[in-house]
Coordinates of N, CA and C in Angstrom, one line a residue:
M1 N -36.5 5.8 25.2 CA -35.5 5.2 24.3 C -35.5 6.2 22.9
G2 N -36.2 7.1 23.0 CA -36.4 8.0 21.9 C -37.0 7.4 20.5
V3 N -38.1 6.6 20.8 CA -38.6 5.9 19.8 C -40.0 6.3 19.7
S4 N -40.5 6.7 18.4 CA -42.0 7.3 18.4 C -42.6 6.4 17.4
F5 N -44.0 6.5 17.4 CA -44.9 5.7 16.5 C -45.9 6.6 15.7
S6 N -46.0 6.3 14.4 CA -47.0 6.9 13.7 C -48.4 6.7 14.2
E7 N -49.3 7.8 14.2 CA -50.7 7.6 14.5 C -51.8 7.5 13.4
S8 N -51.2 7.2 12.2 CA -51.9 7.3 11.1 C -52.8 6.0 10.9
G9 N -52.5 4.9 11.5 CA -53.1 3.7 11.2 C -52.3 2.5 11.7
A10 N -53.0 1.4 12.0 CA -52.2 0.2 12.5 C -51.0 -0.2 11.5
E11 N -51.4 -0.1 10.2 CA -50.2 -0.5 9.4 C -49.0 0.5 9.4
D12 N -49.1 1.6 10.1 CA -48.0 2.5 10.2 C -47.4 2.5 11.7
L13 N -47.9 1.5 12.4 CA -47.3 1.5 13.7 C -45.8 0.7 13.7
V14 N -44.9 1.4 13.1 CA -43.7 1.1 12.8 C -42.6 1.9 13.8
P15 N -41.9 1.6 14.8 CA -41.1 2.5 15.4 C -40.2 3.4 14.6
V16 N -40.0 4.5 15.1 CA -38.9 5.5 14.3 C -38.2 6.1 15.6
V17 N -36.9 6.1 15.3 CA -35.8 6.4 16.3 C -35.6 7.8 16.2
N18 N -35.8 8.6 17.3 CA -35.4 10.0 17.3 C -33.8 10.2 17.3
L19 N -33.3 10.5 16.0 CA -31.8 10.5 15.9 C -31.1 11.6 16.7
S20 N -31.8 12.6 17.1 CA -31.3 13.7 18.1 C -30.8 13.1 19.3
E21 N -31.5 12.0 19.7 CA -31.2 11.4 21.0 C -30.2 10.2 20.9
A22 N -29.7 9.9 19.6 CA -28.7 8.7 19.4 C -27.6 9.0 20.0
P23 N -27.1 8.1 21.1 CA -25.9 8.4 21.7 C -24.6 8.0 21.0
G24 N -23.4 8.4 21.4 CA -22.0 8.0 21.0 C -21.4 8.8 19.9
E25 N -22.0 9.7 19.4 CA -21.4 10.4 18.1 C -20.0 10.9 18.3
R26 N -19.8 11.7 19.5 CA -18.5 12.1 19.7 C -17.5 11.3 20.5
L27 N -18.0 10.3 20.9 CA -17.2 9.2 21.8 C -16.0 8.7 21.0
A28 N -16.1 8.7 19.7 CA -15.0 8.2 18.8 C -14.1 9.4 18.5
W29 N -14.4 10.5 18.9 CA -13.4 11.5 18.5 C -12.0 11.4 19.1
D30 N -12.0 11.0 20.4 CA -10.8 10.7 21.2 C -9.7 11.8 21.2
R31 N -10.3 13.0 20.9 CA -9.4 14.2 20.7 C -10.4 15.4 21.2
P32 N -9.7 16.6 21.6 CA -10.4 17.9 21.8 C -11.1 18.2 20.7
R33 N -12.3 19.0 20.8 CA -13.1 19.3 19.8 C -12.2 20.2 18.7
W34 N -11.4 21.2 19.2 CA -10.8 22.1 18.5 C -9.8 21.4 17.4
L35 N -9.2 20.4 18.0 CA -8.3 19.4 17.2 C -9.0 18.8 16.0
V36 N -10.2 18.3 16.3 CA -11.0 17.6 15.3 C -11.4 18.6 14.2
Y37 N -11.8 19.9 14.6 CA -12.0 20.9 13.6 C -11.0 21.5 12.9
L38 N -9.8 21.6 13.4 CA -8.5 21.9 12.8 C -8.2 20.8 11.8
W39 N -8.4 19.6 12.2 CA -7.9 18.3 11.2 C -9.0 18.8 10.0
G40 N -10.2 18.8 10.2 CA -11.1 18.8 9.1 C -10.8 19.9 8.2
L41 N -10.4 21.0 8.5 CA -9.9 22.2 7.6 C -8.7 21.7 7.1
T42 N -7.6 21.2 7.7 CA -6.3 20.8 7.1 C -6.5 19.8 6.0
E43 N -7.3 18.7 6.4 CA -7.7 17.8 5.4 C -8.3 18.3 4.1
L44 N -9.1 19.2 4.2 CA -9.8 19.8 3.0 C -8.8 20.3 2.2
I45 N -7.6 21.0 2.7 CA -6.8 22.0 1.9 C -5.5 20.9 1.6
L46 N -5.1 20.0 2.3 CA -3.9 19.5 2.0 C -4.1 17.9 1.8
V47 N -5.2 17.3 2.0 CA -5.4 15.9 1.6 C -6.5 15.5 0.6
T48 N -7.5 16.1 0.8 CA -8.8 16.0 -0.1 C -8.6 16.7 -1.4
N49 N -7.9 17.9 -1.4 CA -7.9 18.8 -2.2 C -7.2 18.5 -3.6
P50 N -8.0 18.1 -4.7 CA -7.3 17.7 -5.9 C -6.2 18.4 -6.6
L51 N -6.2 19.7 -6.2 CA -5.1 20.6 -6.7 C -3.8 20.3 -5.9
Q52 N -3.9 19.7 -4.7 CA -2.6 19.3 -4.0 C -2.2 17.9 -4.5
V53 N -1.2 18.0 -5.3 CA -0.7 16.7 -6.1 C 0.4 16.0 -5.3
S54 N 1.0 16.6 -4.3 CA 2.2 15.9 -3.4 C 1.8 14.9 -2.6
S55 N 2.2 13.7 -3.0 CA 2.0 12.6 -2.0 C 2.8 12.9 -0.8
I56 N 4.0 13.4 -0.9 CA 4.9 13.6 0.2 C 4.2 14.4 1.3
L57 N 3.6 15.5 0.8 CA 3.0 16.7 1.7 C 1.8 15.7 2.4
R58 N 1.1 15.0 1.5 CA -0.2 14.5 2.1 C 0.1 13.5 3.3
V59 N 1.2 12.7 3.1 CA 1.5 11.7 4.1 C 2.1 12.5 5.3
A60 N 2.9 13.5 5.1 CA 3.4 14.4 6.1 C 2.3 15.1 7.0
T61 N 1.1 15.4 6.3 CA 0.0 16.1 7.0 C -0.6 15.1 7.9
L62 N -0.9 13.8 7.2 CA -1.5 12.8 8.1 C -0.6 12.4 9.4
R63 N 0.7 12.3 9.1 CA 1.6 12.1 10.3 C 1.5 13.0 11.3
L64 N 1.4 14.4 10.9 CA 1.4 15.4 11.9 C 0.2 15.3 12.8
F65 N -1.0 14.8 12.3 CA -2.1 14.5 13.0 C -2.3 13.3 13.7
G66 N -1.1 12.6 13.7 CA -1.0 11.1 14.5 C -1.2 9.8 13.7
A67 N -1.5 10.1 12.6 CA -1.2 8.7 11.6 C 0.1 8.2 11.6
R68 N 0.2 6.9 11.8 CA 1.4 6.1 11.7 C 1.5 5.6 10.4
I69 N 2.4 6.0 9.5 CA 2.6 5.8 8.0 C 4.0 5.3 7.6
G70 N 4.1 4.2 7.1 CA 5.5 3.7 6.7 C 6.2 4.6 5.6
D71 N 7.2 3.8 5.2 CA 8.0 4.5 3.9 C 7.4 4.1 2.7
G72 N 7.7 4.7 1.7 CA 7.4 4.6 0.2 C 5.9 4.6 0.0
V73 N 5.1 5.2 0.8 CA 3.6 5.0 0.6 C 3.2 6.2 -0.4
I74 N 2.5 5.8 -1.3 CA 1.9 6.9 -2.5 C 0.5 6.9 -2.1
Y75 N 0.1 8.3 -1.8 CA -1.1 8.7 -1.4 C -1.8 9.7 -2.3
R76 N -2.7 9.4 -3.0 CA -3.3 10.2 -4.0 C -4.3 11.4 -3.6
P77 N -4.7 12.3 -4.4 CA -5.6 13.4 -4.0 C -7.1 12.9 -3.8
R78 N -8.0 13.7 -3.4 CA -9.4 13.3 -3.1 C -9.5 12.4 -2.1
T79 N -8.8 12.0 -1.4 CA -9.0 11.1 -0.3 C -9.4 11.6 1.0
R80 N -10.1 11.0 1.9 CA -10.5 11.4 3.1 C -10.2 10.5 4.3
V81 N -9.7 10.9 5.4 CA -9.6 10.3 6.5 C -10.3 10.9 7.6
R82 N -11.0 10.1 8.4 CA -12.0 10.7 9.5 C -11.1 11.2 10.6
F83 N -10.3 10.2 11.2 CA -9.5 10.5 12.2 C -8.2 9.8 12.1
P84 N -7.2 10.7 11.7 CA -5.7 10.2 11.5 C -5.3 9.6 12.5
W85 N -5.4 9.9 13.7 CA -4.9 9.4 15.1 C -5.4 7.8 15.1
H86 N -6.3 7.5 14.3 CA -6.8 6.0 14.5 C -6.3 5.2 13.0
L87 N -5.3 5.5 12.3 CA -4.9 5.1 11.3 C -3.4 4.6 11.2
E88 N -3.2 3.5 10.7 CA -1.8 2.8 10.7 C -1.7 2.3 9.1
I89 N -0.7 2.7 8.6 CA -0.3 2.3 7.2 C 1.0 1.7 7.2
G90 N 1.4 0.6 6.5 CA 2.8 -0.1 6.5 C 3.6 0.6 5.3
D91 N 4.7 -0.2 4.9 CA 5.6 0.5 4.0 C 5.0 0.1 2.5
R92 N 5.2 0.9 1.5 CA 5.0 0.7 0.1 C 3.6 0.6 -0.3
C93 N 2.7 1.2 0.4 CA 1.3 1.1 0.0 C 0.9 2.0 -0.9
W94 N -0.2 1.8 -1.6 CA -0.8 2.6 -2.8 C -2.2 3.0 -2.2
I95 N -2.4 4.3 -1.9 CA -3.9 4.8 -1.4 C -4.3 5.5 -2.7
G96 N -5.5 5.0 -3.6 CA -5.8 5.5 -4.7 C -6.6 6.8 -4.6
E97 N -6.9 7.5 -5.7 CA -7.8 8.7 -5.6 C -9.1 8.4 -5.1
G98 N -9.6 9.2 -4.4 CA -11.0 9.1 -4.0 C -11.3 8.1 -2.8
V99 N -10.1 7.5 -2.2 CA -10.4 6.6 -1.2 C -10.9 7.3 0.2
W100 N -11.9 6.7 0.7 CA -12.4 7.3 2.1 C -12.2 6.4 3.1
I101 N -11.5 6.8 4.2 CA -11.1 5.9 5.4 C -12.0 6.4 6.4
H102 N -13.2 6.0 6.8 CA -13.9 6.5 7.8 C -13.8 5.8 9.2
N103 N -12.6 6.1 9.8 CA -12.2 5.4 10.8 C -12.5 5.9 12.2
Q104 N -13.7 5.7 12.7 CA -14.0 6.1 14.1 C -13.6 5.0 15.0
N105 N -12.9 4.0 14.6 CA -12.1 2.9 15.4 C -10.8 2.9 14.4
K106 N -9.9 2.0 15.0 CA -8.7 1.7 14.2 C -8.6 1.0 12.9
V107 N -8.0 1.6 12.0 CA -7.9 0.9 10.6 C -6.4 0.6 10.6
Q108 N -5.9 -0.7 10.5 CA -4.5 -1.0 10.2 C -4.4 -1.5 8.9
I109 N -3.3 -1.1 8.2 CA -3.1 -1.6 6.9 C -1.7 -1.8 6.8
G110 N -1.3 -3.2 6.3 CA -0.1 -3.7 6.3 C 0.9 -3.1 5.2
D111 N 1.9 -4.0 5.1 CA 2.9 -3.5 4.1 C 2.4 -3.8 2.6
D112 N 2.8 -3.2 1.6 CA 2.4 -3.5 0.2 C 1.1 -3.9 -0.2
V113 N 0.2 -3.0 0.4 CA -1.4 -3.1 0.4 C -1.7 -1.9 -0.8
A114 N -2.6 -2.4 -1.8 CA -3.0 -1.5 -2.8 C -4.6 -1.1 -2.5
I115 N -5.0 0.1 -2.3 CA -6.3 0.3 -2.0 C -6.7 1.3 -3.3
S116 N -7.5 0.8 -4.3 CA -7.8 1.4 -5.5 C -8.9 2.6 -5.3
Q117 N -9.0 3.3 -6.5 CA -9.9 4.4 -6.5 C -11.4 4.2 -5.8
E118 N -11.7 5.3 -5.1 CA -13.1 5.4 -4.5 C -13.5 4.1 -3.7
A119 N -12.4 3.3 -3.1 CA -12.8 2.4 -2.1 C -13.2 3.1 -0.9
F120 N -14.0 2.4 0.0 CA -14.6 2.8 1.3 C -14.3 2.0 2.3
I121 N -13.7 2.4 3.4 CA -13.4 1.6 4.7 C -14.2 2.3 5.9
S122 N -15.0 1.7 6.4 CA -15.8 2.2 7.6 C -15.8 1.3 8.8
T123 N -15.4 1.9 9.8 CA -15.5 1.1 11.1 C -16.6 1.3 12.0
G124 N -17.7 2.2 11.4 CA -18.7 2.5 12.4 C -20.1 1.8 11.8
S125 N -20.9 1.6 12.8 CA -22.3 1.2 12.6 C -23.3 1.7 13.6
H126 N -24.5 1.3 13.6 CA -25.5 1.7 14.6 C -26.1 0.6 15.1
A127 N -26.7 0.9 16.4 CA -27.6 -0.1 17.2 C -29.0 0.0 16.4
M128 N -29.3 -0.5 15.4 CA -30.5 -0.1 14.5 C -31.7 -0.6 15.2
R129 N -31.8 -1.6 15.9 CA -33.0 -2.2 16.7 C -33.0 -1.6 18.0
R130 N -32.2 -0.6 18.4 CA -32.5 0.0 19.8 C -32.6 1.3 19.5
D131 N -31.6 2.2 19.7 CA -31.6 3.5 19.8 C -30.5 4.2 18.7
M132 N -30.0 3.5 17.7 CA -29.1 4.0 16.5 C -27.8 4.4 17.5
A133 N -27.4 4.0 18.6 CA -26.2 4.3 19.2 C -25.0 3.9 18.3
L134 N -23.8 4.9 18.3 CA -22.8 4.5 17.4 C -22.2 3.2 18.1
I135 N -21.7 2.3 16.9 CA -20.9 1.1 17.3 C -19.8 1.2 16.5
T136 N -18.6 0.8 17.0 CA -17.5 0.7 16.2 C -16.7 -0.6 16.5
S137 N -16.0 -1.0 15.4 CA -15.0 -2.1 15.5 C -13.9 -2.0 14.5
P138 N -12.7 -2.2 14.7 CA -11.6 -2.0 14.0 C -11.5 -2.8 12.6
V139 N -10.8 -2.4 11.7 CA -10.7 -2.9 10.4 C -9.1 -3.4 10.2
R140 N -8.9 -4.4 9.7 CA -7.5 -4.8 9.4 C -7.4 -5.4 8.0
I141 N -6.3 -4.8 7.4 CA -5.9 -5.4 6.0 C -4.3 -5.7 6.1
E142 N -4.3 -7.1 5.8 CA -3.0 -7.6 6.1 C -2.0 -7.5 4.8
D143 N -0.8 -7.7 4.8 CA 0.2 -7.4 4.0 C -0.1 -7.9 2.5
G144 N 0.0 -7.2 1.6 CA -0.1 -7.7 0.0 C -1.4 -7.6 -0.5
A145 N -2.3 -7.3 0.4 CA -3.8 -7.3 -0.1 C -4.0 -6.2 -1.1
W146 N -5.1 -6.3 -1.9 CA -5.5 -5.5 -2.9 C -7.1 -5.2 -2.7
I147 N -7.4 -4.2 -2.4 CA -8.9 -3.7 -2.3 C -9.2 -2.9 -3.4
A148 N -9.9 -3.3 -4.4 CA -10.1 -2.8 -5.8 C -11.0 -1.6 -5.6
S149 N -11.3 -1.1 -6.9 CA -12.1 0.2 -6.9 C -13.4 0.0 -6.5
R150 N -13.9 0.7 -5.6 CA -15.3 1.1 -4.9 C -15.7 -0.2 -4.2
A151 N -14.6 -0.9 -3.7 CA -15.0 -2.0 -2.8 C -15.3 -1.2 -1.5
M152 N -16.1 -2.1 -0.7 CA -16.4 -1.5 0.6 C -16.1 -2.4 1.8
L153 N -15.2 -2.0 2.9 CA -15.0 -2.8 3.9 C -15.7 -2.2 5.1
L154 N -16.5 -3.0 5.8 CA -17.2 -2.7 7.1 C -16.6 -3.2 8.3
G155 N -17.1 -2.6 9.5 CA -16.3 -2.7 10.7 C -16.4 -4.2 11.1
G156 N -15.1 -4.5 11.8 CA -14.7 -5.7 12.3 C -14.3 -6.7 11.2
T157 N -13.9 -6.1 10.1 CA -13.5 -7.1 8.9 C -11.9 -7.2 8.9
T158 N -11.5 -8.3 8.5 CA -10.0 -8.6 8.3 C -9.8 -9.3 7.0
I159 N -9.0 -8.6 6.3 CA -8.6 -9.1 4.8 C -7.3 -9.8 5.0
G160 N -7.1 -11.1 4.7 CA -6.0 -11.8 4.9 C -4.9 -11.2 3.8
R161 N -3.7 -12.0 4.1 CA -2.3 -11.7 3.6 C -2.6 -11.9 2.0
S162 N -2.2 -11.1 1.2 CA -2.3 -11.2 -0.3 C -3.7 -11.5 -0.9
S163 N -4.6 -11.2 -0.1 CA -6.1 -11.4 -0.7 C -6.4 -10.3 -1.4
V164 N -7.5 -10.5 -2.5 CA -7.9 -9.4 -3.4 C -9.4 -9.3 -3.0
V165 N -9.9 -8.0 -3.0 CA -11.3 -7.9 -3.0 C -11.7 -7.1 -4.2
A166 N -12.6 -7.7 -5.2 CA -12.7 -7.3 -6.4 C -13.8 -6.1 -6.4
P167 N -13.7 -5.2 -7.6 CA -14.4 -4.0 -7.4 C -15.9 -4.1 -7.1
N168 N -16.4 -3.1 -6.2 CA -17.7 -2.9 -5.9 C -18.3 -4.2 -4.8
C169 N -17.4 -4.9 -4.4 CA -17.7 -5.9 -3.4 C -17.9 -5.2 -2.2
V170 N -19.0 -5.7 -1.1 CA -19.1 -5.4 0.0 C -18.7 -6.5 1.1
I171 N -17.8 -6.2 1.9 CA -17.2 -7.1 2.8 C -17.6 -6.8 4.3
G172 N -18.3 -7.5 5.1 CA -18.5 -7.4 6.3 C -19.9 -7.0 6.6
P173 N -20.2 -6.6 7.9 CA -19.5 -6.4 8.9 C -18.8 -7.7 9.5
K174 N -17.9 -7.5 10.4 CA -17.3 -8.7 11.1 C -17.0 -9.8 10.2
A175 N -16.4 -9.7 9.1 CA -16.1 -10.7 8.1 C -14.4 -11.0 8.1
T176 N -14.0 -12.2 7.8 CA -12.7 -12.5 7.8 C -12.5 -13.2 6.4
I177 N -11.5 -12.6 5.6 CA -11.3 -13.1 4.3 C -9.9 -13.9 4.5
P178 N -9.9 -15.2 4.3 CA -8.5 -16.0 4.3 C -7.6 -15.3 3.5
A179 N -6.2 -15.6 3.8 CA -5.1 -15.3 3.0 C -5.3 -15.8 1.6
N180 N -4.5 -15.1 0.6 CA -4.6 -15.6 -0.7 C -5.9 -16.1 -1.4
T181 N -6.8 -15.2 -1.2 CA -8.2 -15.4 -1.7 C -8.7 -14.2 -2.6
I182 N -9.3 -14.5 -3.6 CA -9.9 -13.6 -4.4 C -11.5 -13.6 -4.3
V183 N -11.9 -12.4 -3.7 CA -13.5 -12.4 -3.5 C -14.1 -11.5 -4.6
R184 N -15.0 -12.1 -5.2 CA -15.7 -11.4 -6.2 C -17.2 -11.2 -5.9
Q185 N -18.0 -10.3 -6.5 CA -19.5 -10.1 -6.3 C -20.2 -11.1 -7.0
N186 N -19.7 -11.6 -8.1 CA -20.4 -12.8 -8.6 C -20.5 -13.9 -8.1
P187 N -21.8 -14.5 -7.7 CA -21.8 -15.7 -6.7 C -21.1 -16.9 -7.4
D188 N -20.9 -16.9 -8.6 CA -20.4 -18.0 -9.3 C -18.7 -18.1 -9.1
L189 N -18.3 -17.2 -8.7 CA -16.9 -16.8 -8.5 C -16.5 -16.3 -7.3
M190 N -17.2 -16.4 -6.2 CA -17.2 -15.7 -5.0 C -15.7 -15.8 -4.4
S191 N -15.3 -17.1 -4.3 CA -13.9 -17.1 -3.7 C -12.9 -18.1 -4.4
T192 N -11.7 -17.6 -4.9 CA -10.8 -18.3 -5.4 C -9.5 -18.1 -5.0
E193 N -8.5 -19.0 -5.1 CA -7.2 -18.6 -4.8 C -6.5 -17.5 -5.7
R194 N -5.6 -16.7 -5.2 CA -5.1 -15.7 -5.9 C -3.7 -16.3 -6.5
F195 N -3.0 -17.0 -5.7 CA -1.7 -17.6 -6.2 C -1.8 -19.2 -6.2
S196 N -1.6 -19.9 -7.2 CA -1.5 -21.2 -7.3 C -0.2 -21.9 -6.8
F197 N -0.3 -22.8 -6.1 CA 1.2 -23.6 -5.6 C 1.1 -24.8 -6.2
K198 N 0.2 -25.3 -7.2 CA 0.3 -26.5 -7.7 C 1.3 -26.8 -8.7
G199 N 2.0 -25.7 -9.4 CA 3.0 -25.8 -10.3 C 3.7 -24.4 -10.5
E200 N 5.1 -24.7 -10.9 CA 6.0 -23.4 -10.8 C 5.2 -22.2 -11.8
N201 N 4.6 -22.8 -12.8 CA 4.0 -21.9 -14.0 C 2.7 -21.5 -13.7
D202 N 2.0 -22.1 -12.8 CA 0.5 -21.8 -12.8 C 0.2 -20.4 -12.6
S203 N 1.0 -19.7 -11.9 CA 0.6 -18.4 -11.3 C 1.0 -17.5 -12.4
R204 N 1.7 -17.9 -13.4 CA 2.2 -17.0 -14.5 C 1.4 -17.0 -15.7
T205 N 0.3 -17.8 -15.8 CA -0.4 -18.1 -17.1 C -1.6 -17.1 -17.3
S206 N -1.8 -16.3 -16.4 CA -2.8 -15.3 -16.3 C -2.5 -14.0 -15.8
N207 N -3.2 -12.7 -16.3 CA -3.0 -11.6 -15.8 C -4.2 -11.3 -14.7
D208 N -5.0 -12.1 -14.6 CA -6.3 -11.6 -13.7 C -6.0 -11.5 -12.4

């Protein structure tokens, strides 16, 4: 299994996984090696590059490599996408500067979704109690959601319609956030409604 043990004493008899034997690294590529390497170079020049300011060119580049992206999407610099052929983005979305989509499995983003600066979306994990084999599961963000700055979404997570993930929150793995929910890191305000339906003016009394 590629697990070794320290010989320095009983207190150190904790297994260590030989990472060179961990399986599954390239199973998620799903494309020829040359195309993955070509994407890495193209991403650096036309997607991640902070001097490349054109959102239209960035979106066109992602589409060229297999991403499905709708109309009216604003896609900022310093962004990264591991495999564009595993990416779907709906209409009128905002992808903020520094967003990293590490999508070894499918990431689906609905319409009118905002993903703010330096948010991180990862579909991958590892079999940590066995051999560190790669494990992937998709991430889905439904229409109208807002993933705030530096939030992290892990594999198997679904963010419901018009929900908000506050800054620095970690969601998942395999979590489901219901529609119309605000999730905060503060345990006293972990989950509240985004839009109130108790009265016509309730949702207009705060900018929160």
